[in-house]
mmCIF file of C-alpha atoms in Angstrom:
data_model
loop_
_atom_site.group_PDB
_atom_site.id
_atom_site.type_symbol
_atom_site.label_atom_id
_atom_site.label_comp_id
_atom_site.label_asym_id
_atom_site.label_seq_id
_atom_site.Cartn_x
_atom_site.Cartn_y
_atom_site.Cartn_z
ATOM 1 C CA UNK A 271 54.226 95.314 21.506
ATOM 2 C CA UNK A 272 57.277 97.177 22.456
ATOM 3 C CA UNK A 273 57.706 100.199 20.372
ATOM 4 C CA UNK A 274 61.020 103.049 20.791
ATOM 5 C CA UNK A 275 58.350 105.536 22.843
ATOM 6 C CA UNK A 276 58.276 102.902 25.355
ATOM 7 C CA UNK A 277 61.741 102.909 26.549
ATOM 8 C CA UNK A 278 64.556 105.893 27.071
ATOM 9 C CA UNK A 279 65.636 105.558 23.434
ATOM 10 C CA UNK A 280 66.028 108.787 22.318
ATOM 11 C CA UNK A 281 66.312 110.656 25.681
ATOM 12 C CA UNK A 282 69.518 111.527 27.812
ATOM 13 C CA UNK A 283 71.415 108.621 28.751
ATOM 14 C CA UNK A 284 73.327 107.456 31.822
ATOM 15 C CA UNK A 285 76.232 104.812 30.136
ATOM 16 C CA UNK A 286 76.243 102.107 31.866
ATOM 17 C CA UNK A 287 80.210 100.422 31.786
ATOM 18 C CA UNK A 288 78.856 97.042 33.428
ATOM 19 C CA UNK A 289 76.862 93.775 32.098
ATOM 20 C CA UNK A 290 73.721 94.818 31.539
ATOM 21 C CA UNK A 291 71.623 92.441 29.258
ATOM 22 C CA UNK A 292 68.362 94.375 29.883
ATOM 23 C CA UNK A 293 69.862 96.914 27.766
ATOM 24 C CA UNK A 294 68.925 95.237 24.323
ATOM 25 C CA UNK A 295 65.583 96.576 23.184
ATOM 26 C CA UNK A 296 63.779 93.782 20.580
ATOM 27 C CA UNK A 297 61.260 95.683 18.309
ATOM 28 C CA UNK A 298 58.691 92.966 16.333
ATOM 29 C CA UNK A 299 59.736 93.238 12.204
ATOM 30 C CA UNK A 300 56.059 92.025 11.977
ATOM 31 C CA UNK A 301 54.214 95.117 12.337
ATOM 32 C CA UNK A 302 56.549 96.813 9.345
ATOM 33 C CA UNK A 303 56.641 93.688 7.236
ATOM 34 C CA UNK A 304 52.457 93.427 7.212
ATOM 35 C CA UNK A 305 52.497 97.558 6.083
ATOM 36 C CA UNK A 306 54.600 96.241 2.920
ATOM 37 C CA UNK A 307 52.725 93.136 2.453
ATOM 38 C CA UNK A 308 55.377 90.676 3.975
ATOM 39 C CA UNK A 309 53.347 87.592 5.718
ATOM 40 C CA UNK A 310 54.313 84.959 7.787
ATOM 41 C CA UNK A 311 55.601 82.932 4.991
ATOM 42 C CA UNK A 312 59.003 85.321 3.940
ATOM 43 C CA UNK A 313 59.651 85.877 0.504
ATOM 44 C CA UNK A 314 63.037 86.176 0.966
ATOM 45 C CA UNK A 315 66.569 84.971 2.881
ATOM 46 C CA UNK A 316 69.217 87.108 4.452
ATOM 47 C CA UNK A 317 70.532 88.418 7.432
ATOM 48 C CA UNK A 318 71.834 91.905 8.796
ATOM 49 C CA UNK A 319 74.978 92.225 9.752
ATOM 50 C CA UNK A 320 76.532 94.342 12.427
ATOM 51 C CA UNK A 321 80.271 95.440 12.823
ATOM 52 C CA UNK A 322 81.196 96.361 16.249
ATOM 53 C CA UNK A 323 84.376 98.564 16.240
ATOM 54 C CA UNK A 324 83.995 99.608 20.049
ATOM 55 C CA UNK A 325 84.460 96.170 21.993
ATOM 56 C CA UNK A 326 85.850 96.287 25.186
ATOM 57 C CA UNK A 327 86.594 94.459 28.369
ATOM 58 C CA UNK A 328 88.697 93.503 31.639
ATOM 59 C CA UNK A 329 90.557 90.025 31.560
ATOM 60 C CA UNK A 330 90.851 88.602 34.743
ATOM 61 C CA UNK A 331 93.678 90.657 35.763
ATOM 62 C CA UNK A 332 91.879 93.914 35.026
ATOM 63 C CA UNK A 333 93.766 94.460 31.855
ATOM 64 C CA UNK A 334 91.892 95.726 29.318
ATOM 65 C CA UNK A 335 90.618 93.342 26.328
ATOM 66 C CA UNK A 336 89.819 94.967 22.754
ATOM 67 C CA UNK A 337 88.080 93.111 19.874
ATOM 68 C CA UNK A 338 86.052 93.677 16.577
ATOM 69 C CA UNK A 339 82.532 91.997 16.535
ATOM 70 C CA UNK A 340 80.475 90.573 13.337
ATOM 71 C CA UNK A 341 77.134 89.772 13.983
ATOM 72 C CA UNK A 342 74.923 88.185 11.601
ATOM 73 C CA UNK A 343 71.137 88.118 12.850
ATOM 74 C CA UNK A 344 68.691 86.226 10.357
ATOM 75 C CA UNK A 345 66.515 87.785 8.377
ATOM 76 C CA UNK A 346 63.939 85.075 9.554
ATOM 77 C CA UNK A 347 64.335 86.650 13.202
ATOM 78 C CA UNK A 348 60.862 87.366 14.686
ATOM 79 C CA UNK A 349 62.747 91.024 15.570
ATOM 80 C CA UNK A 350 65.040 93.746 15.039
ATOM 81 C CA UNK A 351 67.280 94.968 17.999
ATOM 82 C CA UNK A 352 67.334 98.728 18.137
ATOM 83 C CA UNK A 353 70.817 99.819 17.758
ATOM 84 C CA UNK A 354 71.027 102.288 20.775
ATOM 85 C CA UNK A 355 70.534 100.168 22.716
ATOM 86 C CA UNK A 356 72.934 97.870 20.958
ATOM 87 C CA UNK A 357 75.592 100.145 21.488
ATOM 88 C CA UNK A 358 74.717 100.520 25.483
ATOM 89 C CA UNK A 359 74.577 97.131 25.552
ATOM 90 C CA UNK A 360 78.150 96.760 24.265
ATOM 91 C CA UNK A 361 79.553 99.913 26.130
ATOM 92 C CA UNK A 362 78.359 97.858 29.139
ATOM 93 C CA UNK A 363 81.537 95.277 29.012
ATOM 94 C CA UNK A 364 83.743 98.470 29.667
ATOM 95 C CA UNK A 365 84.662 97.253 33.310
ATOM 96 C CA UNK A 366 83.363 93.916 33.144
ATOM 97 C CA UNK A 367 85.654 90.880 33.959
ATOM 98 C CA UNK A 368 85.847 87.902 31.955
ATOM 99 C CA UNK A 369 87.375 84.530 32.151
ATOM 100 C CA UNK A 370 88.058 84.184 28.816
ATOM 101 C CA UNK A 371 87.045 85.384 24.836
ATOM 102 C CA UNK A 372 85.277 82.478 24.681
ATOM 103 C CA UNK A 373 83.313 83.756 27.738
ATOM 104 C CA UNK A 374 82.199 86.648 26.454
ATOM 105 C CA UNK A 375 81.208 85.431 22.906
ATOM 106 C CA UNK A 376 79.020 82.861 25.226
ATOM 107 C CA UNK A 377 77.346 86.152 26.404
ATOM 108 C CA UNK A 378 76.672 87.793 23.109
ATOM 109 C CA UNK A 379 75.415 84.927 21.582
ATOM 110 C CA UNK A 380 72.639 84.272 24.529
ATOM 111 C CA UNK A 381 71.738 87.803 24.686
ATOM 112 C CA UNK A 382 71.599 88.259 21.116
ATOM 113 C CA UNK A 383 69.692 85.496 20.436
ATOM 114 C CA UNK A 384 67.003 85.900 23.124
ATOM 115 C CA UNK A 385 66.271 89.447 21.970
ATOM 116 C CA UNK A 386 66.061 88.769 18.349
ATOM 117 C CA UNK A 387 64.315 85.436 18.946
ATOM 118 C CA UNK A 388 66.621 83.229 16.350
ATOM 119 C CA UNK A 389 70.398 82.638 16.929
ATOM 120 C CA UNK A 390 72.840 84.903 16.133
ATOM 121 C CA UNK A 391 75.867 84.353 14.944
ATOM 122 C CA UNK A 392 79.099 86.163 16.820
ATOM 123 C CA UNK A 393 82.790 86.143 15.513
ATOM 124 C CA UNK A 394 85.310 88.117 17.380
ATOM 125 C CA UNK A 395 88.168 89.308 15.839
ATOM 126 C CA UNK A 396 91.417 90.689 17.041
ATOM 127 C CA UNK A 397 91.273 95.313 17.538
ATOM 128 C CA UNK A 398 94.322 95.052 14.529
ATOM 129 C CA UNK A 399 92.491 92.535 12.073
ATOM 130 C CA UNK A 400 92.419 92.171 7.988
ATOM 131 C CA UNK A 401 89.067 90.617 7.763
ATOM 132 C CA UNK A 402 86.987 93.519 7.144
ATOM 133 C CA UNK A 403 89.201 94.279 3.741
ATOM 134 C CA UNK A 404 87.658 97.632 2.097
ATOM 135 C CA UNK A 405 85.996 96.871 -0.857
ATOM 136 C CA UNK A 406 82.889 99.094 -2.425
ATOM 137 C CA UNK A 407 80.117 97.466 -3.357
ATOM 138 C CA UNK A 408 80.695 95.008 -6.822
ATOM 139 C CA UNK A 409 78.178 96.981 -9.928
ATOM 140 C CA UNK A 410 77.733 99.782 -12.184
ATOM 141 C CA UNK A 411 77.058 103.185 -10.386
ATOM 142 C CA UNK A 412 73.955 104.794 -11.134
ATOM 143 C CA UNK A 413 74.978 108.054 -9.416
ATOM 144 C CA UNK A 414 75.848 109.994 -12.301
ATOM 145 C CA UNK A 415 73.185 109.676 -14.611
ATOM 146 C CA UNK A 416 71.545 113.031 -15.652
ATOM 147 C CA UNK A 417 68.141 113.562 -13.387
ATOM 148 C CA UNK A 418 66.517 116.459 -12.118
ATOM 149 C CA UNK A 419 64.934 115.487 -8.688
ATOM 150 C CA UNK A 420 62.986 117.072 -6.500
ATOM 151 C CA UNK A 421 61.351 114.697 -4.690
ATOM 152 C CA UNK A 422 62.604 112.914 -1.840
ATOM 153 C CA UNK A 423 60.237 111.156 0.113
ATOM 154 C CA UNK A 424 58.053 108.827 1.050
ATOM 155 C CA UNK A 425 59.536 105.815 -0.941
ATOM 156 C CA UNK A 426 57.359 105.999 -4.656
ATOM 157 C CA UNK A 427 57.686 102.449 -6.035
ATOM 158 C CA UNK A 428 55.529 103.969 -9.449
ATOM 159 C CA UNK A 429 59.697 104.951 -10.086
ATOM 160 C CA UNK A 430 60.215 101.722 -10.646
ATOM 161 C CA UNK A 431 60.145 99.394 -14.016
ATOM 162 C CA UNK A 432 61.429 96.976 -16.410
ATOM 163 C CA UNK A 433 61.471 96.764 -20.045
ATOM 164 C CA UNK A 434 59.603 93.316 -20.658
ATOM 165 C CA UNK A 435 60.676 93.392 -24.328
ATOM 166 C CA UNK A 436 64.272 93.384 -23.853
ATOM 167 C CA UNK A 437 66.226 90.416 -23.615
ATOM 168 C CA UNK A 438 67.357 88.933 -20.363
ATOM 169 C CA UNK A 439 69.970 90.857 -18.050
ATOM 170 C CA UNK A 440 72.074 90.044 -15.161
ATOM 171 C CA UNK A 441 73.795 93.065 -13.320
ATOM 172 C CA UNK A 442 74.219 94.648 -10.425
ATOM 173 C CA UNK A 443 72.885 98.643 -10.302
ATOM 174 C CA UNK A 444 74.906 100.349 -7.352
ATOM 175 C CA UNK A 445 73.828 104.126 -5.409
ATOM 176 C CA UNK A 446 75.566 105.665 -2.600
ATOM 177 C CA UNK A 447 72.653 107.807 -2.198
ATOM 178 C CA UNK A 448 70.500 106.378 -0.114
ATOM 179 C CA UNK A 449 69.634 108.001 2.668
ATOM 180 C CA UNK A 450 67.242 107.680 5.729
ATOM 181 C CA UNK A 451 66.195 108.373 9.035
ATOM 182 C CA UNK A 452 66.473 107.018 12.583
ATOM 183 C CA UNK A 453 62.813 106.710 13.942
ATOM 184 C CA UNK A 454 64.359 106.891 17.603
ATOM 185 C CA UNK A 455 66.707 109.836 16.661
ATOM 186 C CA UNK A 456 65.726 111.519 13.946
ATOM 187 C CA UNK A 457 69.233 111.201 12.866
ATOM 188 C CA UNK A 458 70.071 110.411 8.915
ATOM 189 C CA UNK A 459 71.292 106.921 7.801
ATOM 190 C CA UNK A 460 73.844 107.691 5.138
ATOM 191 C CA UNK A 461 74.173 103.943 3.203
ATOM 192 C CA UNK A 462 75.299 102.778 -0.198
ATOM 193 C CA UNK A 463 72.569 99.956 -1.826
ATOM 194 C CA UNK A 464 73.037 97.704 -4.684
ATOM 195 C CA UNK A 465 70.551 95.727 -6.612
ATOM 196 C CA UNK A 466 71.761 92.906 -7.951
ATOM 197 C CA UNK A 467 69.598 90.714 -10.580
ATOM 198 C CA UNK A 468 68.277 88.487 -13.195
ATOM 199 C CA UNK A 469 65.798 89.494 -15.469
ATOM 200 C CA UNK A 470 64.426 92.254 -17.456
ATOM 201 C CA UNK A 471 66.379 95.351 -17.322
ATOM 202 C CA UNK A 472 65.517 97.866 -14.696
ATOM 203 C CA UNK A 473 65.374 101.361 -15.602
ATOM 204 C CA UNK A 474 68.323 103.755 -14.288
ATOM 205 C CA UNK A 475 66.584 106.768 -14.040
ATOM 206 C CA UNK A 476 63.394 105.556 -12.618
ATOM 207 C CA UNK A 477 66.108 103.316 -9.797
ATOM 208 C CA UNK A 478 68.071 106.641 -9.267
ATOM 209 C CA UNK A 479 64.903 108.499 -8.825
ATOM 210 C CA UNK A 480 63.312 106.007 -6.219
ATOM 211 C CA UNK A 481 66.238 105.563 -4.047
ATOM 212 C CA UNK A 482 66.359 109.005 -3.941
ATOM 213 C CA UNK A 483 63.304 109.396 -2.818
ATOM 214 C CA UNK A 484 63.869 107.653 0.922
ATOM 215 C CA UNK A 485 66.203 111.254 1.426
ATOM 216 C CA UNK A 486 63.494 111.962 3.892
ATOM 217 C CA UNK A 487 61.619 108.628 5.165
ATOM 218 C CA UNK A 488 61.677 107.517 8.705
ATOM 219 C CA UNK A 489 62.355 103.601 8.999
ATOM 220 C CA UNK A 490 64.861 101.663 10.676
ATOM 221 C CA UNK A 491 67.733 100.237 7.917
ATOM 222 C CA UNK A 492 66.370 96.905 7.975
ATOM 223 C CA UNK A 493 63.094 97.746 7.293
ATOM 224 C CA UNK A 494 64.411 100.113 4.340
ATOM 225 C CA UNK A 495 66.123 97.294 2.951
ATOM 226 C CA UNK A 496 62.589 94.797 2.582
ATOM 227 C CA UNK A 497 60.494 97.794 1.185
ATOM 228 C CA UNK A 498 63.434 98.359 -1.249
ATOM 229 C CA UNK A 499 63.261 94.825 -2.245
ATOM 230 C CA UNK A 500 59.662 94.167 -2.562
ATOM 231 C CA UNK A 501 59.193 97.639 -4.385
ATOM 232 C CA UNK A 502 61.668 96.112 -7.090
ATOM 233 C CA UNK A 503 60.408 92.564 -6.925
ATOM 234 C CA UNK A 504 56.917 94.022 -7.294
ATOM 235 C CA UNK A 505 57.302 96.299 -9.871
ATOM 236 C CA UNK A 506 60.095 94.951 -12.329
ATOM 237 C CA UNK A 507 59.330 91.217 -11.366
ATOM 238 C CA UNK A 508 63.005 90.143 -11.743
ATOM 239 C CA UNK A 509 64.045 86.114 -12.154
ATOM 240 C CA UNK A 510 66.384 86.694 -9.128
ATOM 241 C CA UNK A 511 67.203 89.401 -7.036
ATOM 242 C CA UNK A 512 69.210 90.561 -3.954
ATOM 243 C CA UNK A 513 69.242 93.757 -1.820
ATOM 244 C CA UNK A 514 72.368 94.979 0.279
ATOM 245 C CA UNK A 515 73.138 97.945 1.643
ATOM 246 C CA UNK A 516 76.212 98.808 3.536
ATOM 247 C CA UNK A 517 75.482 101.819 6.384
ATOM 248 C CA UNK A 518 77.849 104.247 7.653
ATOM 249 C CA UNK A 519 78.590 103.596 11.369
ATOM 250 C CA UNK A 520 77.126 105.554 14.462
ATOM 251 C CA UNK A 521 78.400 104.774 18.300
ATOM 252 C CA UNK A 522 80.939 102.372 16.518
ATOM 253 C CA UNK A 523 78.164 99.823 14.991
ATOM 254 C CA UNK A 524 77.214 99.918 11.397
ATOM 255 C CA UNK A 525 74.328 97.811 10.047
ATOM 256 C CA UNK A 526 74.199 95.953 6.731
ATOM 257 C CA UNK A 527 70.845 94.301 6.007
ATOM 258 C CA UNK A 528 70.453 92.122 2.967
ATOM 259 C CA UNK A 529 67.256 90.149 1.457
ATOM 260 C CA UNK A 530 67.922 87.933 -1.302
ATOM 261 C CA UNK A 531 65.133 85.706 -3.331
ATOM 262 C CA UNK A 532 67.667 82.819 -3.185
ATOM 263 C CA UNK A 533 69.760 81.173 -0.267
ATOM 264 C CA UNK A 534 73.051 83.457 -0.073
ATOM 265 C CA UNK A 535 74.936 85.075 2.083
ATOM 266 C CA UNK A 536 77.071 88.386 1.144
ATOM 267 C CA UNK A 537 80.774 88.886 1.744
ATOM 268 C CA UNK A 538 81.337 91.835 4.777
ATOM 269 C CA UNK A 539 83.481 94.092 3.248
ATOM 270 C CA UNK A 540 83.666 97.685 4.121
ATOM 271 C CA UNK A 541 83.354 100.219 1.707
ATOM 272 C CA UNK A 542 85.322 103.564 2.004
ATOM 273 C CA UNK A 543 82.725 105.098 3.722
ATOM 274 C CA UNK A 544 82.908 102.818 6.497
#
């Protein structure tokens, strides 16, 4: 099984400014998804989606070539790609030359797709586009409700409940406060989450005080994202329910997982943090 203590994630670095498709490092979302009682059979649809702000290559003239990449790798994927080495990966087109755009999305999509084991989806937009409009996250903040906290990690799902009694909400509950860290790194993951659902209503508080508490957990973003969402499913048993958090970037990639108990796919808009 390839784990990051295996490879030179985490160590000093020589960047590599040439093709390199070795680069990618595939971890197995298998081992994770067993610890939080995720089988074979998913409970849930998504994707994660990656914005790539530092795209670059030589057209066949040696002139510099910029672009913005949008990734979208399924949720069904038998594995995660590590995002250091997503980013050295990237960083490796520097001095490459290409025929063509439609050359190099080629690339991405066969070297993307072999390391995550499902295909990925690649659009390439323009260094000066519009599509990534900023937009926060659609819901009502929980962030300023009254809490004393003073616990922040691991993940407690006993936070977490619904009040059966009540009658039958749909809303979306928004934090900016999540917060995690890199198992390669050890550096924090500063995200916004929201929960969006049908069903009984979740308590606030007891949301606030669980999010919270994954100030100081170690898990990759993705992985975050499905213990997030079967905490909730498990513990306020909502009708319907989606999960998506937005990341802040690092090395010019941000990651945006979502998990959703219905067939959707989210909107990529960046929030002001982004």
């Amino acid at each position: 099984m390839s784990t990051p203590d295996q490879s030179q994630l985490g160590k000093a670095t020589v960047y590599i400014d040439r093709y390199d498709p070795s680069l990618l490092f595939p971890i197995p979302r298998s081992a994770k998804r067993a610890e939080i009682g995720v089988g074979e059979t998913l409970p849930f649809y998504g994707c994660d989606i990656w914005n790539a702000y530092e795209l670059s290559w030589l057209d066949a003239h040696g002139k510099p070539q910029l672009a913005v990449a949008e990734f979208r790798v399924p949720a069904a994927s038998p594995n995660i790609i590590e995002s250091k080495s997503f980013k050295l990966y990237l960083n490796g087109f520097a001095q490459e030359p290409l025929p063509s755009v439609d050359a190099l999305r080629a690339l991405l999509q066969k070297d993307l797709g072999d390391a995550a084991g499902d295909a990925v989806e690649v659009t390439l937009h323009p260094a000066r586009t519009s599509a990534h409009a900023f937009a926060d996250l659609a819901g009502e903040s929980i962030d300023a409700l009254p809490a004393t906290i003073s616990d922040y990690g691991p993940p407690k799902a006993d936070y977490l409940c619904a009040d059966a009694n009540a009658a039958v909400v749909e809303e979306a509950l928004v934090s900016d406060l999540l917060r995690s860290n890199c198992p390669v790194t050890g550096q924090p993951d500063w995200g916004s989450v929201q929960i969006a659902y049908r069903g009984a209503p979740i308590a606030r508080e007891g949301l606030l005080h669980y999010l919270v508490s994954f100030r100081t957990h170690t898990e990759f973003h993705e992985q975050c994202v499905e213990r997030i969402y079967m905490d909730v499913m498990a513990r306020c048993a909502p009708e319907r329910l989606s999960v998506y958090a937005r990341y802040t970037r690092r090395g010019g990639l941000d990651i945006n997982p979502f998990r959703s108990s219905v067939p959707a796919m989210p909107e990529n808009l960046r929030g002001a943090r982004q």
